[in-house]
């Protein structure tokens, strides 16, 4: 793993210790310049750290919110230019709300996994960072590196007032149109479809995150199982070797006992012969 990725993936509490360890490893590997550069990397703020973890572990939820923000921006620009649809604008506002809710759930999961509990302020700051990242390609690129050390500047004016909870910008005045009721009904149907699509995207993002976490758990369990199987095979081989050694030792013991009994008999015979000769003399 790249040292920077490993550094920014660690817990906030162990950031400094991990930075020192990785810098030392680079220096010992002959990469003194890289080690010194790593030592200068700033410890992230809590909200920047939380944002990095969500980008790493719940990328689908982050992408869903960025995409929803981009659609809302496009729809708002069209509406303000006089050729947009109010219903579509409202639908995109709702889509961004749904995507933000999904991102907030992913953030709470990441914080819980790190043992930080449900910190509402951190959850809101992560959403603000993702929202800010949608305002420019540079900010978006910075967010997706998952190496933020501080929060991104927020510019809610990009999306107008919906994010602040106020009414959306009014459409320009239009001439009286007898087909307006039909058009409004069609716009409402499209808005419902867009809302359902946004919810489906958010649900898919959440499902992908759950599946990814499950896959990581399964991979860890598979590795542990393989290690256990290796140890069991080694133990079985050692047991077989021990049994064979016992069999050989038992055979040698039986032979030694037979030889000892034979030699004992010879000794007894020699003793009797000596005693007999002594009596005869």
PDB file of C-alpha atoms in Angstrom:
ATOM      1  CA  UNK A   1       0.000   0.000   0.000  1.00  0.00           C
ATOM      2  CA  UNK A   2       1.178   3.515  -0.769  1.00  0.00           C
ATOM      3  CA  UNK A   3       2.495   5.087   2.466  1.00  0.00           C
ATOM      4  CA  UNK A   4       0.178   8.089   2.085  1.00  0.00           C
ATOM      5  CA  UNK A   5      -2.845   5.850   1.575  1.00  0.00           C
ATOM      6  CA  UNK A   6      -1.885   3.806   4.628  1.00  0.00           C
ATOM      7  CA  UNK A   7      -1.397   6.991   6.646  1.00  0.00           C
ATOM      8  CA  UNK A   8      -4.754   8.523   5.727  1.00  0.00           C
ATOM      9  CA  UNK A   9      -6.559   5.207   6.239  1.00  0.00           C
ATOM     10  CA  UNK A  10      -5.470   4.933   9.866  1.00  0.00           C
ATOM     11  CA  UNK A  11      -7.457   6.163  12.853  1.00  0.00           C
ATOM     12  CA  UNK A  12      -7.237   9.795  13.830  1.00  0.00           C
ATOM     13  CA  UNK A  13      -5.719   8.877  17.187  1.00  0.00           C
ATOM     14  CA  UNK A  14      -2.881   6.841  15.633  1.00  0.00           C
ATOM     15  CA  UNK A  15      -2.177   9.255  12.758  1.00  0.00           C
ATOM     16  CA  UNK A  16       0.966  10.794  14.273  1.00  0.00           C
ATOM     17  CA  UNK A  17       2.429   7.439  15.388  1.00  0.00           C
ATOM     18  CA  UNK A  18       1.707   5.901  11.981  1.00  0.00           C
ATOM     19  CA  UNK A  19       3.288   8.885  10.239  1.00  0.00           C
ATOM     20  CA  UNK A  20       6.484   8.484  12.273  1.00  0.00           C
ATOM     21  CA  UNK A  21       6.609   4.732  11.655  1.00  0.00           C
ATOM     22  CA  UNK A  22       6.100   5.050   7.884  1.00  0.00           C
ATOM     23  CA  UNK A  23       8.610   7.902   7.606  1.00  0.00           C
ATOM     24  CA  UNK A  24      11.172   5.782   9.462  1.00  0.00           C
ATOM     25  CA  UNK A  25      10.538   2.821   7.165  1.00  0.00           C
ATOM     26  CA  UNK A  26      11.044   5.008   4.081  1.00  0.00           C
ATOM     27  CA  UNK A  27      14.282   6.429   5.508  1.00  0.00           C
ATOM     28  CA  UNK A  28      15.642   2.960   6.331  1.00  0.00           C
ATOM     29  CA  UNK A  29      14.748   1.857   2.802  1.00  0.00           C
ATOM     30  CA  UNK A  30      16.974   4.586   1.391  1.00  0.00           C
ATOM     31  CA  UNK A  31      14.111   6.983   0.582  1.00  0.00           C
ATOM     32  CA  UNK A  32      15.135   9.774   2.916  1.00  0.00           C
ATOM     33  CA  UNK A  33      13.476  12.519   0.862  1.00  0.00           C
ATOM     34  CA  UNK A  34      10.133  10.720   0.806  1.00  0.00           C
ATOM     35  CA  UNK A  35      10.408  10.038   4.526  1.00  0.00           C
ATOM     36  CA  UNK A  36      11.029  13.712   5.295  1.00  0.00           C
ATOM     37  CA  UNK A  37       8.121  14.737   3.062  1.00  0.00           C
ATOM     38  CA  UNK A  38       5.836  12.284   4.850  1.00  0.00           C
ATOM     39  CA  UNK A  39       6.816  13.746   8.230  1.00  0.00           C
ATOM     40  CA  UNK A  40       5.464  17.114   7.045  1.00  0.00           C
ATOM     41  CA  UNK A  41       1.974  15.778   6.272  1.00  0.00           C
ATOM     42  CA  UNK A  42      -0.492  17.495   8.597  1.00  0.00           C
ATOM     43  CA  UNK A  43      -2.809  15.561  10.861  1.00  0.00           C
ATOM     44  CA  UNK A  44      -6.366  15.943   9.478  1.00  0.00           C
ATOM     45  CA  UNK A  45      -9.079  17.739  11.360  1.00  0.00           C
ATOM     46  CA  UNK A  46     -11.742  15.344  12.737  1.00  0.00           C
ATOM     47  CA  UNK A  47     -14.203  16.257   9.971  1.00  0.00           C
ATOM     48  CA  UNK A  48     -11.565  15.980   7.224  1.00  0.00           C
ATOM     49  CA  UNK A  49     -10.528  12.584   8.616  1.00  0.00           C
ATOM     50  CA  UNK A  50     -14.168  11.413   8.699  1.00  0.00           C
ATOM     51  CA  UNK A  51     -14.647  12.599   5.112  1.00  0.00           C
ATOM     52  CA  UNK A  52     -11.580  10.630   3.998  1.00  0.00           C
ATOM     53  CA  UNK A  53     -12.907   7.449   5.608  1.00  0.00           C
ATOM     54  CA  UNK A  54     -16.313   7.819   3.930  1.00  0.00           C
ATOM     55  CA  UNK A  55     -14.684   8.380   0.527  1.00  0.00           C
ATOM     56  CA  UNK A  56     -12.570   5.239   1.077  1.00  0.00           C
ATOM     57  CA  UNK A  57     -15.284   2.990   2.455  1.00  0.00           C
ATOM     58  CA  UNK A  58     -18.507   4.316   0.892  1.00  0.00           C
ATOM     59  CA  UNK A  59     -17.460   5.656  -2.510  1.00  0.00           C
ATOM     60  CA  UNK A  60     -20.814   4.756  -4.074  1.00  0.00           C
ATOM     61  CA  UNK A  61     -22.689   7.013  -1.646  1.00  0.00           C
ATOM     62  CA  UNK A  62     -20.220   9.842  -2.303  1.00  0.00           C
ATOM     63  CA  UNK A  63     -20.580   9.445  -6.085  1.00  0.00           C
ATOM     64  CA  UNK A  64     -24.385   9.382  -5.785  1.00  0.00           C
ATOM     65  CA  UNK A  65     -24.388  12.713  -3.941  1.00  0.00           C
ATOM     66  CA  UNK A  66     -21.904  14.294  -6.376  1.00  0.00           C
ATOM     67  CA  UNK A  67     -24.053  13.179  -9.306  1.00  0.00           C
ATOM     68  CA  UNK A  68     -27.243  14.455  -7.664  1.00  0.00           C
ATOM     69  CA  UNK A  69     -25.565  17.799  -7.010  1.00  0.00           C
ATOM     70  CA  UNK A  70     -24.418  18.030 -10.636  1.00  0.00           C
ATOM     71  CA  UNK A  71     -27.953  17.354 -11.905  1.00  0.00           C
ATOM     72  CA  UNK A  72     -29.407  19.965  -9.557  1.00  0.00           C
ATOM     73  CA  UNK A  73     -26.879  22.522 -10.747  1.00  0.00           C
ATOM     74  CA  UNK A  74     -27.753  21.867 -14.375  1.00  0.00           C
ATOM     75  CA  UNK A  75     -31.499  22.056 -13.679  1.00  0.00           C
ATOM     76  CA  UNK A  76     -31.142  25.268 -11.656  1.00  0.00           C
ATOM     77  CA  UNK A  77     -29.094  26.928 -14.412  1.00  0.00           C
ATOM     78  CA  UNK A  78     -31.750  25.991 -16.966  1.00  0.00           C
ATOM     79  CA  UNK A  79     -34.545  27.286 -14.745  1.00  0.00           C
ATOM     80  CA  UNK A  80     -32.832  30.608 -14.157  1.00  0.00           C
ATOM     81  CA  UNK A  81     -32.165  30.906 -17.892  1.00  0.00           C
ATOM     82  CA  UNK A  82     -35.895  30.652 -18.556  1.00  0.00           C
ATOM     83  CA  UNK A  83     -36.106  27.244 -20.214  1.00  0.00           C
ATOM     84  CA  UNK A  84     -36.218  24.913 -17.257  1.00  0.00           C
ATOM     85  CA  UNK A  85     -39.083  23.153 -15.512  1.00  0.00           C
ATOM     86  CA  UNK A  86     -40.088  23.890 -11.944  1.00  0.00           C
ATOM     87  CA  UNK A  87     -41.220  20.313 -11.312  1.00  0.00           C
ATOM     88  CA  UNK A  88     -37.929  18.898 -12.543  1.00  0.00           C
ATOM     89  CA  UNK A  89     -36.089  21.349 -10.307  1.00  0.00           C
ATOM     90  CA  UNK A  90     -38.094  20.175  -7.309  1.00  0.00           C
ATOM     91  CA  UNK A  91     -37.402  16.563  -8.234  1.00  0.00           C
ATOM     92  CA  UNK A  92     -33.657  17.183  -8.355  1.00  0.00           C
ATOM     93  CA  UNK A  93     -33.833  18.954  -5.002  1.00  0.00           C
ATOM     94  CA  UNK A  94     -35.511  15.850  -3.587  1.00  0.00           C
ATOM     95  CA  UNK A  95     -32.923  13.618  -5.279  1.00  0.00           C
ATOM     96  CA  UNK A  96     -30.123  15.564  -3.601  1.00  0.00           C
ATOM     97  CA  UNK A  97     -31.914  15.261  -0.263  1.00  0.00           C
ATOM     98  CA  UNK A  98     -32.170  11.487  -0.664  1.00  0.00           C
ATOM     99  CA  UNK A  99     -28.505  11.206  -1.696  1.00  0.00           C
ATOM    100  CA  UNK A 100     -27.466  13.356   1.265  1.00  0.00           C
ATOM    101  CA  UNK A 101     -29.444  11.118   3.631  1.00  0.00           C
ATOM    102  CA  UNK A 102     -27.708   8.035   2.199  1.00  0.00           C
ATOM    103  CA  UNK A 103     -24.315   9.703   2.620  1.00  0.00           C
ATOM    104  CA  UNK A 104     -25.188  10.583   6.215  1.00  0.00           C
ATOM    105  CA  UNK A 105     -26.025   6.940   6.939  1.00  0.00           C
ATOM    106  CA  UNK A 106     -22.706   5.856   5.431  1.00  0.00           C
ATOM    107  CA  UNK A 107     -20.909   8.454   7.556  1.00  0.00           C
ATOM    108  CA  UNK A 108     -22.569   7.249  10.752  1.00  0.00           C
ATOM    109  CA  UNK A 109     -21.559   3.676   9.877  1.00  0.00           C
ATOM    110  CA  UNK A 110     -17.933   4.771   9.314  1.00  0.00           C
ATOM    111  CA  UNK A 111     -17.869   6.659  12.610  1.00  0.00           C
ATOM    112  CA  UNK A 112     -19.391   3.700  14.453  1.00  0.00           C
ATOM    113  CA  UNK A 113     -16.800   1.352  12.941  1.00  0.00           C
ATOM    114  CA  UNK A 114     -14.066   3.679  14.208  1.00  0.00           C
ATOM    115  CA  UNK A 115     -15.618   3.737  17.682  1.00  0.00           C
ATOM    116  CA  UNK A 116     -16.537   7.434  17.531  1.00  0.00           C
ATOM    117  CA  UNK A 117     -20.297   7.050  18.039  1.00  0.00           C
ATOM    118  CA  UNK A 118     -22.996   9.084  16.311  1.00  0.00           C
ATOM    119  CA  UNK A 119     -21.413  12.554  16.059  1.00  0.00           C
ATOM    120  CA  UNK A 120     -24.020  14.742  14.358  1.00  0.00           C
ATOM    121  CA  UNK A 121     -21.594  17.593  13.772  1.00  0.00           C
ATOM    122  CA  UNK A 122     -19.119  15.323  11.985  1.00  0.00           C
ATOM    123  CA  UNK A 123     -21.931  13.839   9.873  1.00  0.00           C
ATOM    124  CA  UNK A 124     -23.000  17.325   8.794  1.00  0.00           C
ATOM    125  CA  UNK A 125     -19.415  18.385   8.040  1.00  0.00           C
ATOM    126  CA  UNK A 126     -18.831  15.338   5.816  1.00  0.00           C
ATOM    127  CA  UNK A 127     -21.973  16.194   3.824  1.00  0.00           C
ATOM    128  CA  UNK A 128     -20.784  19.801   3.565  1.00  0.00           C
ATOM    129  CA  UNK A 129     -17.396  18.668   2.239  1.00  0.00           C
ATOM    130  CA  UNK A 130     -18.996  16.495  -0.436  1.00  0.00           C
ATOM    131  CA  UNK A 131     -21.359  19.335  -1.336  1.00  0.00           C
ATOM    132  CA  UNK A 132     -18.392  21.696  -1.608  1.00  0.00           C
ATOM    133  CA  UNK A 133     -16.545  19.186  -3.804  1.00  0.00           C
ATOM    134  CA  UNK A 134     -19.370  19.410  -6.341  1.00  0.00           C
ATOM    135  CA  UNK A 135     -18.689  23.127  -6.880  1.00  0.00           C
ATOM    136  CA  UNK A 136     -15.493  22.686  -8.917  1.00  0.00           C
ATOM    137  CA  UNK A 137     -13.400  19.955 -10.552  1.00  0.00           C
ATOM    138  CA  UNK A 138     -10.441  20.904  -8.354  1.00  0.00           C
ATOM    139  CA  UNK A 139     -12.390  20.439  -5.156  1.00  0.00           C
ATOM    140  CA  UNK A 140     -13.892  17.223  -6.470  1.00  0.00           C
ATOM    141  CA  UNK A 141     -10.457  15.840  -7.291  1.00  0.00           C
ATOM    142  CA  UNK A 142      -9.180  16.797  -3.837  1.00  0.00           C
ATOM    143  CA  UNK A 143     -12.106  15.048  -2.166  1.00  0.00           C
ATOM    144  CA  UNK A 144     -11.679  11.810  -4.108  1.00  0.00           C
ATOM    145  CA  UNK A 145      -8.006  11.450  -3.159  1.00  0.00           C
ATOM    146  CA  UNK A 146      -9.291  10.747   0.399  1.00  0.00           C
ATOM    147  CA  UNK A 147      -6.314  12.730   1.723  1.00  0.00           C
ATOM    148  CA  UNK A 148      -7.979  15.892   3.019  1.00  0.00           C
ATOM    149  CA  UNK A 149      -6.338  17.545   6.007  1.00  0.00           C
ATOM    150  CA  UNK A 150      -8.954  20.283   6.395  1.00  0.00           C
ATOM    151  CA  UNK A 151     -12.515  20.979   5.308  1.00  0.00           C
ATOM    152  CA  UNK A 152     -13.305  22.217   1.814  1.00  0.00           C
ATOM    153  CA  UNK A 153     -14.815  25.673   1.473  1.00  0.00           C
ATOM    154  CA  UNK A 154     -18.586  25.406   1.186  1.00  0.00           C
ATOM    155  CA  UNK A 155     -20.415  27.397  -1.475  1.00  0.00           C
ATOM    156  CA  UNK A 156     -24.113  26.657  -1.127  1.00  0.00           C
ATOM    157  CA  UNK A 157     -24.937  29.389  -3.614  1.00  0.00           C
ATOM    158  CA  UNK A 158     -24.093  26.833  -6.271  1.00  0.00           C
ATOM    159  CA  UNK A 159     -27.366  25.103  -5.544  1.00  0.00           C
ATOM    160  CA  UNK A 160     -29.394  28.142  -4.592  1.00  0.00           C
ATOM    161  CA  UNK A 161     -31.607  28.016  -1.561  1.00  0.00           C
ATOM    162  CA  UNK A 162     -32.866  24.385  -1.412  1.00  0.00           C
ATOM    163  CA  UNK A 163     -29.938  23.321   0.732  1.00  0.00           C
ATOM    164  CA  UNK A 164     -30.723  26.093   3.179  1.00  0.00           C
ATOM    165  CA  UNK A 165     -34.372  25.081   3.297  1.00  0.00           C
ATOM    166  CA  UNK A 166     -35.801  28.174   1.564  1.00  0.00           C
ATOM    167  CA  UNK A 167     -38.036  28.282  -1.486  1.00  0.00           C
ATOM    168  CA  UNK A 168     -36.447  27.519  -4.872  1.00  0.00           C
ATOM    169  CA  UNK A 169     -35.800  30.380  -7.322  1.00  0.00           C
ATOM    170  CA  UNK A 170     -39.012  31.351  -9.094  1.00  0.00           C
ATOM    171  CA  UNK A 171     -39.306  30.672 -12.805  1.00  0.00           C
ATOM    172  CA  UNK A 172     -39.558  33.645 -15.170  1.00  0.00           C
ATOM    173  CA  UNK A 173     -43.089  34.768 -16.018  1.00  0.00           C
ATOM    174  CA  UNK A 174     -44.782  32.914 -18.861  1.00  0.00           C
ATOM    175  CA  UNK A 175     -47.638  33.708 -21.118  1.00  0.00           C
ATOM    176  CA  UNK A 176     -51.035  32.138 -20.427  1.00  0.00           C
ATOM    177  CA  UNK A 177     -51.026  28.617 -21.735  1.00  0.00           C
ATOM    178  CA  UNK A 178     -54.211  26.525 -22.024  1.00  0.00           C
ATOM    179  CA  UNK A 179     -52.131  23.376 -22.021  1.00  0.00           C
ATOM    180  CA  UNK A 180     -50.555  24.290 -18.682  1.00  0.00           C
ATOM    181  CA  UNK A 181     -52.593  21.727 -16.654  1.00  0.00           C
ATOM    182  CA  UNK A 182     -51.514  18.897 -18.957  1.00  0.00           C
ATOM    183  CA  UNK A 183     -47.944  20.100 -18.891  1.00  0.00           C
ATOM    184  CA  UNK A 184     -48.006  20.374 -15.107  1.00  0.00           C
ATOM    185  CA  UNK A 185     -49.350  16.835 -14.795  1.00  0.00           C
ATOM    186  CA  UNK A 186     -46.606  15.575 -17.089  1.00  0.00           C
ATOM    187  CA  UNK A 187     -44.009  17.481 -15.080  1.00  0.00           C
ATOM    188  CA  UNK A 188     -45.345  15.984 -11.866  1.00  0.00           C
ATOM    189  CA  UNK A 189     -45.102  12.493 -13.328  1.00  0.00           C
ATOM    190  CA  UNK A 190     -41.522  13.176 -14.393  1.00  0.00           C
ATOM    191  CA  UNK A 191     -40.791  14.551 -10.948  1.00  0.00           C
ATOM    192  CA  UNK A 192     -42.123  11.382  -9.305  1.00  0.00           C
ATOM    193  CA  UNK A 193     -40.033   9.310 -11.666  1.00  0.00           C
ATOM    194  CA  UNK A 194     -36.924  11.372 -10.877  1.00  0.00           C
ATOM    195  CA  UNK A 195     -37.587  11.033  -7.149  1.00  0.00           C
ATOM    196  CA  UNK A 196     -37.989   7.256  -7.475  1.00  0.00           C
ATOM    197  CA  UNK A 197     -34.803   7.118  -9.532  1.00  0.00           C
ATOM    198  CA  UNK A 198     -32.908   9.088  -6.920  1.00  0.00           C
ATOM    199  CA  UNK A 199     -34.128   6.776  -4.161  1.00  0.00           C
ATOM    200  CA  UNK A 200     -33.144   3.749  -6.234  1.00  0.00           C
ATOM    201  CA  UNK A 201     -29.665   5.196  -6.802  1.00  0.00           C
ATOM    202  CA  UNK A 202     -29.282   5.874  -3.077  1.00  0.00           C
ATOM    203  CA  UNK A 203     -30.521   2.375  -2.205  1.00  0.00           C
ATOM    204  CA  UNK A 204     -28.124   0.872  -4.728  1.00  0.00           C
ATOM    205  CA  UNK A 205     -25.235   2.885  -3.289  1.00  0.00           C
ATOM    206  CA  UNK A 206     -26.062   1.722   0.217  1.00  0.00           C
ATOM    207  CA  UNK A 207     -26.431  -1.885  -0.951  1.00  0.00           C
ATOM    208  CA  UNK A 208     -23.062  -1.721  -2.717  1.00  0.00           C
ATOM    209  CA  UNK A 209     -21.429  -0.412   0.456  1.00  0.00           C
ATOM    210  CA  UNK A 210     -23.007  -3.192   2.527  1.00  0.00           C
ATOM    211  CA  UNK A 211     -21.920  -5.779  -0.041  1.00  0.00           C
ATOM    212  CA  UNK A 212     -18.381  -4.374  -0.088  1.00  0.00           C
ATOM    213  CA  UNK A 213     -18.152  -4.541   3.702  1.00  0.00           C
ATOM    214  CA  UNK A 214     -19.498  -8.103   3.651  1.00  0.00           C
ATOM    215  CA  UNK A 215     -16.934  -9.054   1.006  1.00  0.00           C
ATOM    216  CA  UNK A 216     -14.129  -7.658   3.152  1.00  0.00           C
ATOM    217  CA  UNK A 217     -15.377  -9.620   6.166  1.00  0.00           C
ATOM    218  CA  UNK A 218     -15.639 -12.774   4.056  1.00  0.00           C
ATOM    219  CA  UNK A 219     -12.097 -12.286   2.715  1.00  0.00           C
ATOM    220  CA  UNK A 220     -10.795 -11.901   6.257  1.00  0.00           C
ATOM    221  CA  UNK A 221     -12.656 -15.037   7.346  1.00  0.00           C
ATOM    222  CA  UNK A 222     -11.327 -16.943   4.336  1.00  0.00           C
ATOM    223  CA  UNK A 223      -7.763 -15.951   5.187  1.00  0.00           C
ATOM    224  CA  UNK A 224      -8.252 -17.040   8.805  1.00  0.00           C
ATOM    225  CA  UNK A 225      -9.726 -20.359   7.664  1.00  0.00           C
ATOM    226  CA  UNK A 226      -6.807 -21.027   5.316  1.00  0.00           C
ATOM    227  CA  UNK A 227      -4.334 -20.253   8.091  1.00  0.00           C
ATOM    228  CA  UNK A 228      -6.178 -22.620  10.436  1.00  0.00           C
ATOM    229  CA  UNK A 229      -6.204 -25.342   7.784  1.00  0.00           C
ATOM    230  CA  UNK A 230      -2.438 -24.934   7.323  1.00  0.00           C
ATOM    231  CA  UNK A 231      -1.835 -25.178  11.056  1.00  0.00           C
ATOM    232  CA  UNK A 232      -4.095 -28.253  11.273  1.00  0.00           C
ATOM    233  CA  UNK A 233      -2.206 -29.944   8.422  1.00  0.00           C
ATOM    234  CA  UNK A 234       1.096 -29.163  10.114  1.00  0.00           C
ATOM    235  CA  UNK A 235      -0.232 -30.572  13.396  1.00  0.00           C
ATOM    236  CA  UNK A 236      -1.431 -33.747  11.662  1.00  0.00           C
ATOM    237  CA  UNK A 237       1.986 -34.243  10.051  1.00  0.00           C
ATOM    238  CA  UNK A 238       3.692 -33.665  13.399  1.00  0.00           C
ATOM    239  CA  UNK A 239       1.331 -36.171  15.042  1.00  0.00           C
ATOM    240  CA  UNK A 240       2.106 -38.748  12.348  1.00  0.00           C
ATOM    241  CA  UNK A 241       5.832 -38.214  12.821  1.00  0.00           C
ATOM    242  CA  UNK A 242       5.450 -38.579  16.606  1.00  0.00           C
ATOM    243  CA  UNK A 243       3.468 -41.798  16.226  1.00  0.00           C
ATOM    244  CA  UNK A 244       6.115 -43.253  13.915  1.00  0.00           C
ATOM    245  CA  UNK A 245       8.855 -42.269  16.370  1.00  0.00           C
ATOM    246  CA  UNK A 246       6.880 -43.932  19.177  1.00  0.00           C
ATOM    247  CA  UNK A 247       6.489 -47.106  17.114  1.00  0.00           C
ATOM    248  CA  UNK A 248      10.250 -47.245  16.453  1.00  0.00           C
ATOM    249  CA  UNK A 249      11.043 -46.562  20.123  1.00  0.00           C
ATOM    250  CA  UNK A 250       8.682 -49.287  21.294  1.00  0.00           C
ATOM    251  CA  UNK A 251      10.360 -51.788  18.916  1.00  0.00           C
ATOM    252  CA  UNK A 252      13.782 -50.817  20.191  1.00  0.00           C
ATOM    253  CA  UNK A 253      12.549 -51.186  23.774  1.00  0.00           C
ATOM    254  CA  UNK A 254      11.267 -54.709  23.104  1.00  0.00           C
ATOM    255  CA  UNK A 255      14.586 -55.720  21.523  1.00  0.00           C
ATOM    256  CA  UNK A 256      16.526 -54.212  24.415  1.00  0.00           C
ATOM    257  CA  UNK A 257      14.351 -56.038  26.940  1.00  0.00           C
ATOM    258  CA  UNK A 258      14.891 -59.364  25.106  1.00  0.00           C
ATOM    259  CA  UNK A 259      18.647 -58.776  24.986  1.00  0.00           C
ATOM    260  CA  UNK A 260      18.691 -57.850  28.681  1.00  0.00           C
ATOM    261  CA  UNK A 261      16.757 -61.004  29.618  1.00  0.00           C
ATOM    262  CA  UNK A 262      19.111 -63.188  27.560  1.00  0.00           C
ATOM    263  CA  UNK A 263      22.202 -61.587  29.061  1.00  0.00           C
ATOM    264  CA  UNK A 264      20.708 -61.981  32.557  1.00  0.00           C
ATOM    265  CA  UNK A 265      20.269 -65.708  31.947  1.00  0.00           C
ATOM    266  CA  UNK A 266      23.877 -66.008  30.752  1.00  0.00           C
ATOM    267  CA  UNK A 267      25.017 -64.181  33.846  1.00  0.00           C
ATOM    268  CA  UNK A 268      23.041 -66.532  36.106  1.00  0.00           C
ATOM    269  CA  UNK A 269      24.496 -69.588  34.314  1.00  0.00           C
ATOM    270  CA  UNK A 270      28.033 -68.250  34.714  1.00  0.00           C
ATOM    271  CA  UNK A 271      27.391 -67.676  38.419  1.00  0.00           C
ATOM    272  CA  UNK A 272      26.151 -71.220  38.935  1.00  0.00           C
ATOM    273  CA  UNK A 273      29.146 -72.690  37.095  1.00  0.00           C
ATOM    274  CA  UNK A 274      31.573 -70.622  39.199  1.00  0.00           C
ATOM    275  CA  UNK A 275      29.849 -71.703  42.414  1.00  0.00           C
ATOM    276  CA  UNK A 276      29.951 -75.350  41.317  1.00  0.00           C
ATOM    277  CA  UNK A 277      33.656 -75.203  40.585  1.00  0.00           C
ATOM    278  CA  UNK A 278      34.281 -73.541  43.924  1.00  0.00           C
ATOM    279  CA  UNK A 279      32.441 -76.353  45.755  1.00  0.00           C
ATOM    280  CA  UNK A 280      34.387 -79.010  43.842  1.00  0.00           C
ATOM    281  CA  UNK A 281      37.736 -77.511  44.669  1.00  0.00           C
TER     282      UNK A 281
END
